[in-house]
């Protein structure tokens, strides 16, 4: 018995006339069937209906005939292939101060991605206008087909069902904004909005699954981003856990064990982020620079007038003693909280990313040490603690994976097929 | 788009010849179809195949004809009903010092349950022999039909796929024991083993779903048991989250914020359980009794020679000032950890149960106060913090719910049908 079966409702198990076409194309898309005879065997549908529906799928451009397959006697069958080039996904990732846009095919393969500095506090209209401009330019440049889906990652909680940000602390003006409506208007395509760290978690999962390195470990995965703020993306049983209000993973403001009088930007005292987040390290770094405790940061502060998390990270990488010390300390603090979460969640894989974490092994080693010391042996027996992919594209890859999940759902594809070819449901 | 669709593989969407019978009985069992004409419409199967398969289901005893339905013109249709009385579930719940056994019908309705004191350290053979004796006696007494499934809840981590306890700290002798094999041998039925708190979480979810009180809040539910030890059961997106090693929810040994030099029974310092667990309160209570700080506990200690968590709980309920103070303090300590978990997991429902929590509003009020003070506003916006059902049957109810999920899976029922009636798959 596999886990799928336990959640399958009977509705999902029946092929009705109007979605045989969907079932057949899905069998090809997911690599389970390559020939018409595979399709007949796997779907339980008769030969003539398979032939008719495949013909329709070819006409719609969903499938194409590929090389000849291996004959098992008789005529050599032609293999079928899902035409991933028929549509385009637009995937967008907003950070607090940067913006990434990718265009991919329907397999989630990135055709091109561009990144630029962008301040999310510019508000939704201006920010999304910029996205539309960037994506449209990429689409034109590569002469890409219709946009099938738009995915937007934002650095704040999102009500996934409506795609609306919910009281996002660092995104003034975005609360409740209809991002879906905006994108539908711009691209004529459905849009899904998610928390940025959720997309990163999905991206790491997709890469791990594709390379099949760690069995089922990626089915229970935590992605922890230690950038300006601190947040986590949670994969439970292969699926994103978003929680009752879409705020799951919001661990920046958990109370830390250490005595602290530091007031967080949220107003509370003793928040993890107020001690170990990038914004806190930059804040402390400015004082250290002024007090001549860090030559590296003093130089940066003189040149630029302020410090940002990346300065701390670069300082640590360049060997500045102060920066090394605070990054290691941040690693231990984050590790304390993660130890609690490892006991609670028992992940198979803990991925650590973000500006502060991208300091070679320094931050990671501190996290590892603390988690292994403070978690139960069973919870860490098979746990792998690894750095995030260094290419910083995991959010875009995760967005494309989310687009596939949403687009290749039965209801969505059946609707698409119906609209593209009314014949398909009007009986044969 | 609902969440089911995204995880449905194409395999699950096709009716093949051999499981049409399963699909039809499932449609009746889940209340979606009541008549043969409903079945035809919902399954997409032709009238003659529906008639044949329903006939077989009637012969197998899975379905029965019930009252006449409402006619929509023509002959009045006879309604069909799934025969929940055709089989029996045995559900067992081991605590550290008690044992509950229930027999239920296939709808999970408890026919009778019995509870007795039992020490889990007696080891697996003796303990499971006792279970077989108790269950057999109940089955005989009520003249119940075949056992279809056995569910066993144990107070320790379990590898769910094999049903084997994994290094359970308070269950000496049980590590790796083949509980499934033992029960298969005793009842000739498949067995699933799970952590006791997971079953309690499932039970609360089942009750909340049945009474449909709180919408989808129960889909993301935490059940926290504060008994002798402290543990949590986690429901994510409607399903139990067991983690990579089956140890998810094991929060008794997370580090607490408060300075502590108390050594836990796990050997670490500063564990939640070593301060707020029932065993720790009983340990401290003995000292308090000897130092005459608690008349209630001194009396108990004199009578019995030792104290257990229930004494602390009863002391608090009887108004003993010392007990009230330590229970409230335990509530605050547990609340601190839960605040972190609420930020991380964003549950819609937090259910608090166990001996120490069963002290009226005292413990719960302390938990509530701490969680609301220390969690993010969004994470607690719709959060309900409620006491566990006072009947202490939630583990048994949850076990019966788990039995249903496992037994009424496609693969399991198809196998049952095949074995019960070879005709069913040999084509008509």
PDB file of N, CA and C in Angstrom, chain A residues 308-341:
ATOM      1  N   UNK A 308      24.904  45.988   5.274  1.00  0.00           N
ATOM      2  CA  UNK A 308      23.797  45.052   5.043  1.00  0.00           C
ATOM      3  C   UNK A 308      24.289  43.644   5.354  1.00  0.00           C
ATOM      4  N   UNK A 309      23.378  42.671   5.459  1.00  0.00           N
ATOM      5  CA  UNK A 309      23.773  41.311   5.847  1.00  0.00           C
ATOM      6  C   UNK A 309      24.920  40.761   4.995  1.00  0.00           C
ATOM      7  N   UNK A 310      24.907  41.096   3.717  1.00  0.00           N
ATOM      8  CA  UNK A 310      25.943  40.553   2.833  1.00  0.00           C
ATOM      9  C   UNK A 310      27.345  40.981   3.278  1.00  0.00           C
ATOM     10  N   UNK A 311      27.455  42.172   3.895  1.00  0.00           N
ATOM     11  CA  UNK A 311      28.759  42.634   4.382  1.00  0.00           C
ATOM     12  C   UNK A 311      29.294  41.723   5.482  1.00  0.00           C
ATOM     13  N   UNK A 312      28.399  41.290   6.357  1.00  0.00           N
ATOM     14  CA  UNK A 312      28.807  40.396   7.451  1.00  0.00           C
ATOM     15  C   UNK A 312      29.296  39.076   6.867  1.00  0.00           C
ATOM     16  N   UNK A 313      28.515  38.573   5.913  1.00  0.00           N
ATOM     17  CA  UNK A 313      28.859  37.311   5.276  1.00  0.00           C
ATOM     18  C   UNK A 313      30.194  37.418   4.538  1.00  0.00           C
ATOM     19  N   UNK A 314      30.382  38.492   3.797  1.00  0.00           N
ATOM     20  CA  UNK A 314      31.645  38.667   3.063  1.00  0.00           C
ATOM     21  C   UNK A 314      32.810  38.903   4.018  1.00  0.00           C
ATOM     22  N   UNK A 315      32.532  39.620   5.111  1.00  0.00           N
ATOM     23  CA  UNK A 315      33.571  39.828   6.117  1.00  0.00           C
ATOM     24  C   UNK A 315      34.051  38.507   6.694  1.00  0.00           C
ATOM     25  N   UNK A 316      33.103  37.618   7.004  1.00  0.00           N
ATOM     26  CA  UNK A 316      33.462  36.306   7.554  1.00  0.00           C
ATOM     27  C   UNK A 316      34.281  35.516   6.536  1.00  0.00           C
ATOM     28  N   UNK A 317      33.853  35.573   5.282  1.00  0.00           N
ATOM     29  CA  UNK A 317      34.573  34.835   4.233  1.00  0.00           C
ATOM     30  C   UNK A 317      35.979  35.392   4.004  1.00  0.00           C
ATOM     31  N   UNK A 318      36.151  36.699   4.271  1.00  0.00           N
ATOM     32  CA  UNK A 318      37.473  37.294   4.043  1.00  0.00           C
ATOM     33  C   UNK A 318      38.378  37.153   5.265  1.00  0.00           C
ATOM     34  N   UNK A 319      37.848  36.541   6.336  1.00  0.00           N
ATOM     35  CA  UNK A 319      38.702  36.259   7.486  1.00  0.00           C
ATOM     36  C   UNK A 319      38.650  37.289   8.610  1.00  0.00           C
ATOM     37  N   UNK A 320      37.704  38.231   8.506  1.00  0.00           N
ATOM     38  CA  UNK A 320      37.570  39.229   9.579  1.00  0.00           C
ATOM     39  C   UNK A 320      37.114  38.540  10.875  1.00  0.00           C
ATOM     40  N   UNK A 321      37.891  38.707  11.925  1.00  0.00           N
ATOM     41  CA  UNK A 321      37.651  37.948  13.166  1.00  0.00           C
ATOM     42  C   UNK A 321      36.286  38.251  13.777  1.00  0.00           C
ATOM     43  N   UNK A 322      35.900  39.547  13.805  1.00  0.00           N
ATOM     44  CA  UNK A 322      34.599  39.906  14.370  1.00  0.00           C
ATOM     45  C   UNK A 322      33.472  39.218  13.604  1.00  0.00           C
ATOM     46  N   UNK A 323      33.535  39.308  12.261  1.00  0.00           N
ATOM     47  CA  UNK A 323      32.459  38.710  11.443  1.00  0.00           C
ATOM     48  C   UNK A 323      32.389  37.198  11.628  1.00  0.00           C
ATOM     49  N   UNK A 324      33.553  36.565  11.692  1.00  0.00           N
ATOM     50  CA  UNK A 324      33.587  35.114  11.912  1.00  0.00           C
ATOM     51  C   UNK A 324      32.891  34.774  13.229  1.00  0.00           C
ATOM     52  N   UNK A 325      33.188  35.548  14.251  1.00  0.00           N
ATOM     53  CA  UNK A 325      32.624  35.261  15.563  1.00  0.00           C
ATOM     54  C   UNK A 325      31.100  35.413  15.565  1.00  0.00           C
ATOM     55  N   UNK A 326      30.605  36.511  14.978  1.00  0.00           N
ATOM     56  CA  UNK A 326      29.146  36.708  15.048  1.00  0.00           C
ATOM     57  C   UNK A 326      28.400  35.729  14.150  1.00  0.00           C
ATOM     58  N   UNK A 327      29.007  35.344  13.029  1.00  0.00           N
ATOM     59  CA  UNK A 327      28.338  34.357  12.167  1.00  0.00           C
ATOM     60  C   UNK A 327      28.265  33.005  12.870  1.00  0.00           C
ATOM     61  N   UNK A 328      29.354  32.606  13.522  1.00  0.00           N
ATOM     62  CA  UNK A 328      29.346  31.327  14.248  1.00  0.00           C
ATOM     63  C   UNK A 328      28.330  31.368  15.387  1.00  0.00           C
ATOM     64  N   UNK A 329      28.257  32.509  16.060  1.00  0.00           N
ATOM     65  CA  UNK A 329      27.293  32.643  17.152  1.00  0.00           C
ATOM     66  C   UNK A 329      25.872  32.557  16.607  1.00  0.00           C
ATOM     67  N   UNK A 330      25.625  33.227  15.481  1.00  0.00           N
ATOM     68  CA  UNK A 330      24.299  33.152  14.857  1.00  0.00           C
ATOM     69  C   UNK A 330      23.968  31.704  14.497  1.00  0.00           C
ATOM     70  N   UNK A 331      24.965  30.982  14.011  1.00  0.00           N
ATOM     71  CA  UNK A 331      24.766  29.567  13.675  1.00  0.00           C
ATOM     72  C   UNK A 331      24.352  28.757  14.894  1.00  0.00           C
ATOM     73  N   UNK A 332      24.975  29.037  16.026  1.00  0.00           N
ATOM     74  CA  UNK A 332      24.612  28.311  17.250  1.00  0.00           C
ATOM     75  C   UNK A 332      23.192  28.668  17.700  1.00  0.00           C
ATOM     76  N   UNK A 333      22.847  29.956  17.601  1.00  0.00           N
ATOM     77  CA  UNK A 333      21.503  30.385  18.012  1.00  0.00           C
ATOM     78  C   UNK A 333      20.432  29.748  17.121  1.00  0.00           C
ATOM     79  N   UNK A 334      20.663  29.811  15.823  1.00  0.00           N
ATOM     80  CA  UNK A 334      19.706  29.195  14.884  1.00  0.00           C
ATOM     81  C   UNK A 334      19.656  27.689  15.134  1.00  0.00           C
ATOM     82  N   UNK A 335      20.818  27.102  15.414  1.00  0.00           N
ATOM     83  CA  UNK A 335      20.893  25.668  15.686  1.00  0.00           C
ATOM     84  C   UNK A 335      20.056  25.263  16.898  1.00  0.00           C
ATOM     85  N   UNK A 336      20.020  26.114  17.931  1.00  0.00           N
ATOM     86  CA  UNK A 336      19.213  25.809  19.118  1.00  0.00           C
ATOM     87  C   UNK A 336      17.735  25.665  18.747  1.00  0.00           C
ATOM     88  N   UNK A 337      17.247  26.619  17.968  1.00  0.00           N
ATOM     89  CA  UNK A 337      15.845  26.547  17.552  1.00  0.00           C
ATOM     90  C   UNK A 337      15.617  25.346  16.627  1.00  0.00           C
ATOM     91  N   UNK A 338      16.560  25.134  15.709  1.00  0.00           N
ATOM     92  CA  UNK A 338      16.402  24.011  14.781  1.00  0.00           C
ATOM     93  C   UNK A 338      16.414  22.675  15.514  1.00  0.00           C
ATOM     94  N   UNK A 339      17.160  22.581  16.603  1.00  0.00           N
ATOM     95  CA  UNK A 339      17.181  21.336  17.378  1.00  0.00           C
ATOM     96  C   UNK A 339      15.771  21.013  17.882  1.00  0.00           C
ATOM     97  N   UNK A 340      15.075  22.035  18.366  1.00  0.00           N
ATOM     98  CA  UNK A 340      13.685  21.838  18.806  1.00  0.00           C
ATOM     99  C   UNK A 340      12.819  21.378  17.635  1.00  0.00           C
ATOM    100  N   UNK A 341      13.005  22.021  16.489  1.00  0.00           N
ATOM    101  CA  UNK A 341      12.179  21.683  15.331  1.00  0.00           C
ATOM    102  C   UNK A 341      12.520  20.302  14.776  1.00  0.00           C
TER     103      UNK A 341
END
